[in-house]
Amino acid sequence: LELQVAQRREIVDYLARRPRVAPSGTSWLYATGDAHMLGPLLHAATGAWVCDYLSEKIWSKVGMENTASWWLDSPGGLEMCGSGLTATLPDYARFGLFMLNGAVANGESVLPDGWIPEATRPRQMNGKQVDYGYMWWPVADSAGSFREAAYSARGIFGQYIYINPAQDLVIVTLSLRAKPRFSEVIPDNDFFNAVTNSLR
């Protein structure tokens, strides 16, 4: 991954001035701004920028064929960690296979034991089920069950990496929708379940 990053942090500064909506762990609402904060946190913890960390730990080790790119929050700024990683369809599929195969790169596990099931399952918050993990979206099967432990990464205009460990299946779509929501012809999870069911 090629990216030159300076110390400009306009979005981080803006988010730091916003009032807290609710105490941590008491309410759930997906917000790309919250996801964006993972970049500065990763940098504070490791000293590496997100793109460099991804390149070192995964991209350079799992047979990716092409260089990827990442949107910045401003010219010379930080990666938009809630969106904007751009790669080819085959390389997205390779990333899906990397996750499907337990996040192993060059024979070494990149993630702690048990992280993938923990990060990709639904959870309870204030007595309600939240179908969101750690940056991954759990996907129920056509009967509404999560027993196959399927999950997906979702891009804002219909880009997906769908991973179904029980069926040993990865599906990648690179849609180009007019709107972030409600412009799909059929619900995306219905499509993934239809493909999965047809391959059983």
C-alpha atoms as a PDB file:
ATOM      1  CA  LEU A   1       0.000   0.000   0.000  1.00  0.00           C
ATOM      2  CA  GLU A   2       1.373   3.344  -1.000  1.00  0.00           C
ATOM      3  CA  LEU A   3       0.370   6.345   1.032  1.00  0.00           C
ATOM      4  CA  GLN A   4       2.072   9.437   2.370  1.00  0.00           C
ATOM      5  CA  VAL A   5       0.457  10.568   5.602  1.00  0.00           C
ATOM      6  CA  ALA A   6       1.021  13.865   7.387  1.00  0.00           C
ATOM      7  CA  GLN A   7      -0.165  14.935  10.837  1.00  0.00           C
ATOM      8  CA  ARG A   8      -3.383  16.593   9.663  1.00  0.00           C
ATOM      9  CA  ARG A   9      -6.351  15.423  11.728  1.00  0.00           C
ATOM     10  CA  GLU A  10      -9.352  17.584  10.877  1.00  0.00           C
ATOM     11  CA  ILE A  11     -11.956  14.848  11.379  1.00  0.00           C
ATOM     12  CA  VAL A  12     -10.313  13.625  14.591  1.00  0.00           C
ATOM     13  CA  ASP A  13     -10.331  17.152  15.989  1.00  0.00           C
ATOM     14  CA  TYR A  14     -13.960  17.597  14.975  1.00  0.00           C
ATOM     15  CA  LEU A  15     -15.051  14.304  16.551  1.00  0.00           C
ATOM     16  CA  ALA A  16     -13.168  15.104  19.748  1.00  0.00           C
ATOM     17  CA  ARG A  17     -15.341  18.215  20.157  1.00  0.00           C
ATOM     18  CA  ARG A  18     -18.636  16.344  19.755  1.00  0.00           C
ATOM     19  CA  PRO A  19     -20.688  15.529  22.869  1.00  0.00           C
ATOM     20  CA  ARG A  20     -20.946  11.885  23.943  1.00  0.00           C
ATOM     21  CA  VAL A  21     -24.296  10.373  22.915  1.00  0.00           C
ATOM     22  CA  ALA A  22     -24.385   7.694  25.633  1.00  0.00           C
ATOM     23  CA  PRO A  23     -22.040   6.018  28.120  1.00  0.00           C
ATOM     24  CA  SER A  24     -19.760   3.475  26.494  1.00  0.00           C
ATOM     25  CA  GLY A  25     -21.341   0.029  26.092  1.00  0.00           C
ATOM     26  CA  THR A  26     -24.927   1.179  26.705  1.00  0.00           C
ATOM     27  CA  SER A  27     -26.154   2.107  23.225  1.00  0.00           C
ATOM     28  CA  TRP A  28     -25.370   1.038  19.652  1.00  0.00           C
ATOM     29  CA  LEU A  29     -25.508   3.103  16.505  1.00  0.00           C
ATOM     30  CA  TYR A  30     -23.226   2.541  13.551  1.00  0.00           C
ATOM     31  CA  ALA A  31     -21.351   5.744  12.766  1.00  0.00           C
ATOM     32  CA  THR A  32     -18.504   5.968  10.277  1.00  0.00           C
ATOM     33  CA  GLY A  33     -16.954   8.697  12.422  1.00  0.00           C
ATOM     34  CA  ASP A  34     -16.567   6.233  15.282  1.00  0.00           C
ATOM     35  CA  ALA A  35     -14.913   3.735  12.938  1.00  0.00           C
ATOM     36  CA  HIS A  36     -12.601   6.490  11.690  1.00  0.00           C
ATOM     37  CA  MET A  37     -11.168   6.852  15.202  1.00  0.00           C
ATOM     38  CA  LEU A  38      -9.645   3.373  14.977  1.00  0.00           C
ATOM     39  CA  GLY A  39      -6.868   4.751  12.768  1.00  0.00           C
ATOM     40  CA  PRO A  40      -5.494   7.261  15.260  1.00  0.00           C
ATOM     41  CA  LEU A  41      -5.909   4.667  18.036  1.00  0.00           C
ATOM     42  CA  LEU A  42      -3.932   2.087  16.041  1.00  0.00           C
ATOM     43  CA  HIS A  43      -1.243   4.659  15.377  1.00  0.00           C
ATOM     44  CA  ALA A  44      -1.054   5.571  19.066  1.00  0.00           C
ATOM     45  CA  ALA A  45      -0.768   1.888  20.039  1.00  0.00           C
ATOM     46  CA  THR A  46       1.687   0.710  17.367  1.00  0.00           C
ATOM     47  CA  GLY A  47       3.349   3.810  15.927  1.00  0.00           C
ATOM     48  CA  ALA A  48       2.222   2.670  12.461  1.00  0.00           C
ATOM     49  CA  TRP A  49      -0.294   4.221  10.103  1.00  0.00           C
ATOM     50  CA  VAL A  50      -3.204   1.958   9.209  1.00  0.00           C
ATOM     51  CA  CYS A  51      -2.130   1.375   5.607  1.00  0.00           C
ATOM     52  CA  ASP A  52       1.426   0.538   6.619  1.00  0.00           C
ATOM     53  CA  TYR A  53       0.234  -1.811   9.365  1.00  0.00           C
ATOM     54  CA  LEU A  54      -2.145  -3.587   6.979  1.00  0.00           C
ATOM     55  CA  SER A  55       0.598  -3.875   4.369  1.00  0.00           C
ATOM     56  CA  GLU A  56       3.146  -5.256   6.834  1.00  0.00           C
ATOM     57  CA  LYS A  57       0.858  -7.722   8.628  1.00  0.00           C
ATOM     58  CA  ILE A  58      -1.395  -8.958   5.823  1.00  0.00           C
ATOM     59  CA  TRP A  59      -1.283  -7.428   2.330  1.00  0.00           C
ATOM     60  CA  SER A  60       2.366  -8.219   1.628  1.00  0.00           C
ATOM     61  CA  LYS A  61       2.061 -11.770   2.985  1.00  0.00           C
ATOM     62  CA  VAL A  62      -1.063 -13.312   1.477  1.00  0.00           C
ATOM     63  CA  GLY A  63      -0.373 -13.153  -2.252  1.00  0.00           C
ATOM     64  CA  MET A  64      -2.135  -9.928  -3.180  1.00  0.00           C
ATOM     65  CA  GLU A  65      -1.523  -9.128  -6.840  1.00  0.00           C
ATOM     66  CA  ASN A  66      -2.113  -5.389  -6.802  1.00  0.00           C
ATOM     67  CA  THR A  67      -1.412  -2.290  -4.797  1.00  0.00           C
ATOM     68  CA  ALA A  68      -4.447  -1.003  -2.926  1.00  0.00           C
ATOM     69  CA  SER A  69      -5.244   2.599  -2.049  1.00  0.00           C
ATOM     70  CA  TRP A  70      -7.079   4.331   0.770  1.00  0.00           C
ATOM     71  CA  TRP A  71      -9.132   7.522   0.919  1.00  0.00           C
ATOM     72  CA  LEU A  72      -7.706  10.244   3.130  1.00  0.00           C
ATOM     73  CA  ASP A  73      -9.722  12.595   5.306  1.00  0.00           C
ATOM     74  CA  SER A  74      -7.895  15.542   3.728  1.00  0.00           C
ATOM     75  CA  PRO A  75      -4.917  16.100   1.403  1.00  0.00           C
ATOM     76  CA  GLY A  76      -1.955  14.599   3.245  1.00  0.00           C
ATOM     77  CA  GLY A  77      -4.296  13.493   6.028  1.00  0.00           C
ATOM     78  CA  LEU A  78      -5.329  10.247   7.715  1.00  0.00           C
ATOM     79  CA  GLU A  79      -6.920   7.139   6.246  1.00  0.00           C
ATOM     80  CA  MET A  80     -10.710   7.056   6.428  1.00  0.00           C
ATOM     81  CA  CYS A  81     -10.905   3.955   8.597  1.00  0.00           C
ATOM     82  CA  GLY A  82     -14.679   3.667   8.262  1.00  0.00           C
ATOM     83  CA  SER A  83     -14.424   3.343   4.484  1.00  0.00           C
ATOM     84  CA  GLY A  84     -12.291   3.916   1.450  1.00  0.00           C
ATOM     85  CA  LEU A  85      -9.950   0.930   1.128  1.00  0.00           C
ATOM     86  CA  THR A  86      -9.912   0.335  -2.622  1.00  0.00           C
ATOM     87  CA  ALA A  87      -8.633  -2.917  -4.098  1.00  0.00           C
ATOM     88  CA  THR A  88      -9.355  -5.213  -7.026  1.00  0.00           C
ATOM     89  CA  LEU A  89     -12.078  -7.857  -6.825  1.00  0.00           C
ATOM     90  CA  PRO A  90      -9.541 -10.739  -6.813  1.00  0.00           C
ATOM     91  CA  ASP A  91      -7.595  -9.142  -3.956  1.00  0.00           C
ATOM     92  CA  TYR A  92     -10.769  -8.570  -1.939  1.00  0.00           C
ATOM     93  CA  ALA A  93     -11.469 -12.271  -2.504  1.00  0.00           C
ATOM     94  CA  ARG A  94      -7.974 -13.117  -1.277  1.00  0.00           C
ATOM     95  CA  PHE A  95      -8.672 -11.082   1.849  1.00  0.00           C
ATOM     96  CA  GLY A  96     -11.906 -13.037   2.309  1.00  0.00           C
ATOM     97  CA  LEU A  97      -9.986 -16.317   1.967  1.00  0.00           C
ATOM     98  CA  PHE A  98      -7.441 -15.041   4.481  1.00  0.00           C
ATOM     99  CA  MET A  99     -10.271 -14.565   6.990  1.00  0.00           C
ATOM    100  CA  LEU A 100     -12.001 -17.827   6.037  1.00  0.00           C
ATOM    101  CA  ASN A 101      -8.750 -19.706   6.657  1.00  0.00           C
ATOM    102  CA  GLY A 102      -8.278 -18.319  10.167  1.00  0.00           C
ATOM    103  CA  ALA A 103      -6.271 -15.168   9.388  1.00  0.00           C
ATOM    104  CA  VAL A 104      -3.036 -17.019   8.696  1.00  0.00           C
ATOM    105  CA  ALA A 105      -0.324 -15.251   6.674  1.00  0.00           C
ATOM    106  CA  ASN A 106       2.886 -17.051   5.700  1.00  0.00           C
ATOM    107  CA  GLY A 107       2.007 -19.829   8.127  1.00  0.00           C
ATOM    108  CA  GLU A 108       1.574 -17.482  11.085  1.00  0.00           C
ATOM    109  CA  SER A 109      -1.679 -16.424  12.725  1.00  0.00           C
ATOM    110  CA  VAL A 110      -2.167 -12.668  12.511  1.00  0.00           C
ATOM    111  CA  LEU A 111      -4.994 -12.532  15.076  1.00  0.00           C
ATOM    112  CA  PRO A 112      -5.333 -13.857  18.633  1.00  0.00           C
ATOM    113  CA  ASP A 113      -7.029 -17.235  19.132  1.00  0.00           C
ATOM    114  CA  GLY A 114     -10.804 -16.876  19.171  1.00  0.00           C
ATOM    115  CA  TRP A 115     -10.833 -13.329  17.766  1.00  0.00           C
ATOM    116  CA  ILE A 116     -12.658 -14.125  14.518  1.00  0.00           C
ATOM    117  CA  PRO A 117     -15.708 -15.801  16.146  1.00  0.00           C
ATOM    118  CA  GLU A 118     -15.825 -13.059  18.766  1.00  0.00           C
ATOM    119  CA  ALA A 119     -15.532 -10.264  16.198  1.00  0.00           C
ATOM    120  CA  THR A 120     -18.102 -11.642  13.776  1.00  0.00           C
ATOM    121  CA  ARG A 121     -20.999 -12.713  16.011  1.00  0.00           C
ATOM    122  CA  PRO A 122     -24.137 -10.803  17.032  1.00  0.00           C
ATOM    123  CA  ARG A 123     -24.148  -9.489  20.598  1.00  0.00           C
ATOM    124  CA  GLN A 124     -26.586  -8.275  23.207  1.00  0.00           C
ATOM    125  CA  MET A 125     -26.781  -4.676  24.365  1.00  0.00           C
ATOM    126  CA  ASN A 126     -29.418  -3.553  26.859  1.00  0.00           C
ATOM    127  CA  GLY A 127     -31.438  -6.691  26.156  1.00  0.00           C
ATOM    128  CA  LYS A 128     -31.442  -6.174  22.379  1.00  0.00           C
ATOM    129  CA  GLN A 129     -29.571  -8.110  19.728  1.00  0.00           C
ATOM    130  CA  VAL A 130     -27.066  -6.097  17.735  1.00  0.00           C
ATOM    131  CA  ASP A 131     -26.084  -7.671  14.424  1.00  0.00           C
ATOM    132  CA  TYR A 132     -22.645  -6.093  14.382  1.00  0.00           C
ATOM    133  CA  GLY A 133     -19.276  -7.286  15.610  1.00  0.00           C
ATOM    134  CA  TYR A 134     -15.873  -5.632  15.552  1.00  0.00           C
ATOM    135  CA  MET A 135     -16.112  -3.951  12.149  1.00  0.00           C
ATOM    136  CA  TRP A 136     -17.825  -7.073  10.729  1.00  0.00           C
ATOM    137  CA  TRP A 137     -21.537  -7.652  10.068  1.00  0.00           C
ATOM    138  CA  PRO A 138     -22.903 -11.081  11.090  1.00  0.00           C
ATOM    139  CA  VAL A 139     -25.222 -12.506   8.405  1.00  0.00           C
ATOM    140  CA  ALA A 140     -28.222 -14.656   9.326  1.00  0.00           C
ATOM    141  CA  ASP A 141     -29.155 -17.501   7.019  1.00  0.00           C
ATOM    142  CA  SER A 142     -32.481 -17.594   5.166  1.00  0.00           C
ATOM    143  CA  ALA A 143     -34.143 -19.063   8.292  1.00  0.00           C
ATOM    144  CA  GLY A 144     -32.869 -16.190  10.449  1.00  0.00           C
ATOM    145  CA  SER A 145     -30.227 -18.305  12.216  1.00  0.00           C
ATOM    146  CA  PHE A 146     -26.579 -17.422  12.775  1.00  0.00           C
ATOM    147  CA  ARG A 147     -25.550 -21.095  13.156  1.00  0.00           C
ATOM    148  CA  GLU A 148     -23.249 -21.004  10.098  1.00  0.00           C
ATOM    149  CA  ALA A 149     -21.340 -18.040  11.579  1.00  0.00           C
ATOM    150  CA  ALA A 150     -21.444 -16.152   8.249  1.00  0.00           C
ATOM    151  CA  TYR A 151     -20.330 -12.527   8.240  1.00  0.00           C
ATOM    152  CA  SER A 152     -19.468  -9.732   5.850  1.00  0.00           C
ATOM    153  CA  ALA A 153     -17.484  -6.576   5.306  1.00  0.00           C
ATOM    154  CA  ARG A 154     -19.673  -3.897   3.735  1.00  0.00           C
ATOM    155  CA  GLY A 155     -18.768  -0.986   1.512  1.00  0.00           C
ATOM    156  CA  ILE A 156     -20.923   2.113   1.413  1.00  0.00           C
ATOM    157  CA  PHE A 157     -22.217   1.670  -2.166  1.00  0.00           C
ATOM    158  CA  GLY A 158     -22.744  -2.100  -2.216  1.00  0.00           C
ATOM    159  CA  GLN A 159     -19.250  -3.555  -2.051  1.00  0.00           C
ATOM    160  CA  TYR A 160     -19.157  -6.767  -0.002  1.00  0.00           C
ATOM    161  CA  ILE A 161     -16.901  -9.541   1.171  1.00  0.00           C
ATOM    162  CA  TYR A 162     -19.240 -12.317   2.385  1.00  0.00           C
ATOM    163  CA  ILE A 163     -17.636 -15.163   4.329  1.00  0.00           C
ATOM    164  CA  ASN A 164     -19.444 -18.351   5.322  1.00  0.00           C
ATOM    165  CA  PRO A 165     -17.127 -20.681   7.279  1.00  0.00           C
ATOM    166  CA  ALA A 166     -19.668 -23.516   7.511  1.00  0.00           C
ATOM    167  CA  GLN A 167     -19.968 -23.666   3.715  1.00  0.00           C
ATOM    168  CA  ASP A 168     -16.295 -22.843   3.009  1.00  0.00           C
ATOM    169  CA  LEU A 169     -17.516 -19.952   0.864  1.00  0.00           C
ATOM    170  CA  VAL A 170     -16.391 -16.411   0.031  1.00  0.00           C
ATOM    171  CA  ILE A 171     -18.449 -14.100  -2.215  1.00  0.00           C
ATOM    172  CA  VAL A 172     -17.224 -10.679  -3.329  1.00  0.00           C
ATOM    173  CA  THR A 173     -19.391  -8.042  -4.994  1.00  0.00           C
ATOM    174  CA  LEU A 174     -18.300  -4.662  -6.300  1.00  0.00           C
ATOM    175  CA  SER A 175     -21.541  -2.775  -6.823  1.00  0.00           C
ATOM    176  CA  LEU A 176     -21.778   0.881  -7.761  1.00  0.00           C
ATOM    177  CA  ARG A 177     -25.049   2.141  -6.324  1.00  0.00           C
ATOM    178  CA  ALA A 178     -26.490   5.605  -6.570  1.00  0.00           C
ATOM    179  CA  LYS A 179     -27.148   5.813  -2.818  1.00  0.00           C
ATOM    180  CA  PRO A 180     -25.598   4.211   0.257  1.00  0.00           C
ATOM    181  CA  ARG A 181     -28.928   2.674   1.323  1.00  0.00           C
ATOM    182  CA  PHE A 182     -32.204   1.429  -0.143  1.00  0.00           C
ATOM    183  CA  SER A 183     -31.077   1.334  -3.790  1.00  0.00           C
ATOM    184  CA  GLU A 184     -30.418  -2.414  -4.001  1.00  0.00           C
ATOM    185  CA  VAL A 185     -32.734  -4.497  -6.194  1.00  0.00           C
ATOM    186  CA  ILE A 186     -32.895  -7.280  -3.610  1.00  0.00           C
ATOM    187  CA  PRO A 187     -31.533  -7.198  -0.040  1.00  0.00           C
ATOM    188  CA  ASP A 188     -27.854  -8.124  -0.111  1.00  0.00           C
ATOM    189  CA  ASN A 189     -28.124 -10.814   2.552  1.00  0.00           C
ATOM    190  CA  ASP A 190     -30.951 -12.442   0.559  1.00  0.00           C
ATOM    191  CA  PHE A 191     -28.590 -12.626  -2.422  1.00  0.00           C
ATOM    192  CA  PHE A 192     -25.800 -14.187  -0.354  1.00  0.00           C
ATOM    193  CA  ASN A 193     -28.201 -16.712   1.169  1.00  0.00           C
ATOM    194  CA  ALA A 194     -29.623 -17.603  -2.243  1.00  0.00           C
ATOM    195  CA  VAL A 195     -26.129 -18.265  -3.601  1.00  0.00           C
ATOM    196  CA  THR A 196     -25.226 -20.258  -0.475  1.00  0.00           C
ATOM    197  CA  ASN A 197     -28.408 -22.336  -0.688  1.00  0.00           C
ATOM    198  CA  SER A 198     -27.842 -23.051  -4.391  1.00  0.00           C
ATOM    199  CA  LEU A 199     -24.360 -24.420  -3.627  1.00  0.00           C
ATOM    200  CA  ARG A 200     -25.375 -26.760  -0.789  1.00  0.00           C
END
